[in-house]
Coordinates of N, CA and C in Angstrom, one line a residue:
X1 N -11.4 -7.7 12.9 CA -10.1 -7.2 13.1 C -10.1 -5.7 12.5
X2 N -10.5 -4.8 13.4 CA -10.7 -3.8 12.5 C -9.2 -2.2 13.1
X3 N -9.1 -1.9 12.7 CA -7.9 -1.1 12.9 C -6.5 -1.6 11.7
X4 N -6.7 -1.9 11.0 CA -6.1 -2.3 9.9 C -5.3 -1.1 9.1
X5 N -6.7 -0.2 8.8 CA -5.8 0.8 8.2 C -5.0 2.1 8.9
X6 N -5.5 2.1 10.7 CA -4.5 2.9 11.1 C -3.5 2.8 11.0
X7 N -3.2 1.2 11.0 CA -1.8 0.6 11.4 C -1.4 0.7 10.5
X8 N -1.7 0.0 9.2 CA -1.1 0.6 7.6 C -0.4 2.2 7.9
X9 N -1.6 2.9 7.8 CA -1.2 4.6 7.8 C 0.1 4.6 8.6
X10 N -0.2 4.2 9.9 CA 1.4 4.6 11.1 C 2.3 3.8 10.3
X11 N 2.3 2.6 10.0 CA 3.7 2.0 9.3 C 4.1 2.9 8.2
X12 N 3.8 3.2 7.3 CA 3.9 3.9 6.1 C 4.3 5.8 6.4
X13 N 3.5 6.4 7.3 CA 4.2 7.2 7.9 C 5.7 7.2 8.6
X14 N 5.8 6.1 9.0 CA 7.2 5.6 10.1 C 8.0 5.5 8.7
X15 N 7.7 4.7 7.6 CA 9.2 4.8 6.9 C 9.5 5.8 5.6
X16 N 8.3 6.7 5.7 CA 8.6 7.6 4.8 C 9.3 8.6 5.8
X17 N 9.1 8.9 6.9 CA 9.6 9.7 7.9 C 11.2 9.0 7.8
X18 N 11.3 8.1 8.0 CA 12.4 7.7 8.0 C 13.2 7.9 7.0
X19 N 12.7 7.4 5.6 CA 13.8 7.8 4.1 C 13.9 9.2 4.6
X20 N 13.1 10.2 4.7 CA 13.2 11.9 4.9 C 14.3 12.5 5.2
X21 N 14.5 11.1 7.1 CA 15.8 11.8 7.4 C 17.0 11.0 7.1
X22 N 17.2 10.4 6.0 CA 18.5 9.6 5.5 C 18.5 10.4 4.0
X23 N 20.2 10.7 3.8 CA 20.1 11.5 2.9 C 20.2 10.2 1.4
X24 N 20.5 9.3 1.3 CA 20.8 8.3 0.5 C 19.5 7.8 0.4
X25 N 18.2 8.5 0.9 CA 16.9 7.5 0.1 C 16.1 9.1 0.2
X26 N 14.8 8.7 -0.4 CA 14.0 9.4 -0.6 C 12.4 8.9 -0.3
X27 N 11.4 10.1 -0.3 CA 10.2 9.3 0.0 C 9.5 8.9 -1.1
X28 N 9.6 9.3 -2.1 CA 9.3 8.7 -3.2 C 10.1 7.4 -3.3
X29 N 10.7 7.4 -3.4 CA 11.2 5.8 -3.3 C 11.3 4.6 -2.6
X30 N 10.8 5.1 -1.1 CA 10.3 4.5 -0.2 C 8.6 4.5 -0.9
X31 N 8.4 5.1 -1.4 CA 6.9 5.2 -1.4 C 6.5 3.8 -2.5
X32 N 7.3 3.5 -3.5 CA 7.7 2.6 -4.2 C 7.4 1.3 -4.0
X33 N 8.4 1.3 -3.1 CA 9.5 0.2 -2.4 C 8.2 -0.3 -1.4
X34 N 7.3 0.0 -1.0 CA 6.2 -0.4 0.3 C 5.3 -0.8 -1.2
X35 N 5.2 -0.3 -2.2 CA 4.1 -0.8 -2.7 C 4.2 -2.1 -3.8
X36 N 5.9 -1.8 -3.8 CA 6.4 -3.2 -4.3 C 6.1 -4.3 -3.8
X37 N 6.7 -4.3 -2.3 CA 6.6 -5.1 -1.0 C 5.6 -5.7 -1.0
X38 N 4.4 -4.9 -0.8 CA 2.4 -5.2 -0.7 C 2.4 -6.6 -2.4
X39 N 3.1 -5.9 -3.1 CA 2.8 -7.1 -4.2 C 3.6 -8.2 -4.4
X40 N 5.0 -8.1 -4.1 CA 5.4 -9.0 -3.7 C 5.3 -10.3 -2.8
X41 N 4.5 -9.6 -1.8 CA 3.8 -10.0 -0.9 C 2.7 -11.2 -1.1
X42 N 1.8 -10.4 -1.9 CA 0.7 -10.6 -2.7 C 0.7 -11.5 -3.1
X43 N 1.7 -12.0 -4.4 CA 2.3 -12.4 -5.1 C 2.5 -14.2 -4.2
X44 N 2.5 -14.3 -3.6 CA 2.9 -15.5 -2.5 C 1.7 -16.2 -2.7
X45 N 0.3 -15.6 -2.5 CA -1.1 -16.3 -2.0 C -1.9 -16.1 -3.0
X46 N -1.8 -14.6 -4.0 CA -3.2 -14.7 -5.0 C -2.6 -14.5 -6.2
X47 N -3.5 -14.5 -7.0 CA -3.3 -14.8 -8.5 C -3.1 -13.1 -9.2
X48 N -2.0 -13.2 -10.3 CA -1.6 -12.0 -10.9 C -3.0 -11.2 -11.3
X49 N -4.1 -12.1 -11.8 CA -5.0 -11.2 -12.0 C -5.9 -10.8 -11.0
X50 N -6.3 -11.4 -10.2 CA -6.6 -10.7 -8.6 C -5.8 -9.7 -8.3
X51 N -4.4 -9.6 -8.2 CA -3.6 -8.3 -8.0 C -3.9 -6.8 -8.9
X52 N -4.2 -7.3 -10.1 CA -4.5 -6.5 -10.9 C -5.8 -6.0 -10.5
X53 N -6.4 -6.3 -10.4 CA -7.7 -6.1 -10.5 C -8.1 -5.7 -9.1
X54 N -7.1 -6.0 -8.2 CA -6.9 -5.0 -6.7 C -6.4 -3.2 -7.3
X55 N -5.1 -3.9 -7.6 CA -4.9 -2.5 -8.2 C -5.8 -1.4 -8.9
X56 N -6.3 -1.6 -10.1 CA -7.3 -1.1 -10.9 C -8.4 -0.6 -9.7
X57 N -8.9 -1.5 -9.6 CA -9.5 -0.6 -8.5 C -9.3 0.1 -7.4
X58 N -7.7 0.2 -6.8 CA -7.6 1.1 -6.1 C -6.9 2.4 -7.2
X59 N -6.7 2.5 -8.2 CA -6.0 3.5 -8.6 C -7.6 4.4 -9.5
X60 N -8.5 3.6 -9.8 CA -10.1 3.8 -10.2 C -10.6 4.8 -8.8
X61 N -10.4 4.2 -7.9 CA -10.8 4.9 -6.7 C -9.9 6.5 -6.4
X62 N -8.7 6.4 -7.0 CA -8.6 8.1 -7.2 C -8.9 9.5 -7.3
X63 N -10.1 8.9 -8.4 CA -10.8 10.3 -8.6 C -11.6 10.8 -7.3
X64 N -12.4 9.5 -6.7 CA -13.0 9.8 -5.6 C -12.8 10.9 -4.5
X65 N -14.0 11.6 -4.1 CA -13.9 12.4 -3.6 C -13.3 11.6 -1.8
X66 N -13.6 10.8 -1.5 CA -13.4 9.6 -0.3 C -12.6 8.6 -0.9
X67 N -11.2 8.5 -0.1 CA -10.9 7.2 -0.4 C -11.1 6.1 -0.5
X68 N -10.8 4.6 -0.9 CA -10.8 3.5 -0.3 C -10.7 3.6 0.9
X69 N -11.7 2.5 1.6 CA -11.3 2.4 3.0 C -12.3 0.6 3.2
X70 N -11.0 -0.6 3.7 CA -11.7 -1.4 3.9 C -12.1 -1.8 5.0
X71 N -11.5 -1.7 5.8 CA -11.9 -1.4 7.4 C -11.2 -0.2 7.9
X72 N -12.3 0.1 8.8 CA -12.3 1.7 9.4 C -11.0 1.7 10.9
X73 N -10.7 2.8 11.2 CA -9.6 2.5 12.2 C -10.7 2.9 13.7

């Protein structure tokens, strides 16, 4: 199944684009609110410390010169 993270990218583009043009939200706060979602989400099927430990390592992957990427688009 590979095209995973285009699709991420275009959804995520589509609703930050969208808070942009609503004056009552922001994209920072949409930016939030999608990463809440993903763990809320999360939150359903894997264990708090799997989440963590997703996290961690994607916020560890920051410094990187290349992002994370787990399937290519």
């Amino acid at each position: 199944m590979a095209g995973e993270s285009c699709y991420a990218r275009e959804v995520v583009a589509a609703a930050l684009a969208a808070a942009q043009e609503r004056a009552e939200m922001s994209a920072d706060a949409m930016g939030r609110a999608l990463i809440q979602a993903v763990v809320d989400r999360y939150r359903e099927y894997r264990t708090l410390a799997d989440i963590r430990s997703e996290l961690d390592y994607l916020a560890a992957s920051l410094d990187d010169d290349e992002p994370v990427v787990t399937r290519g688009c």
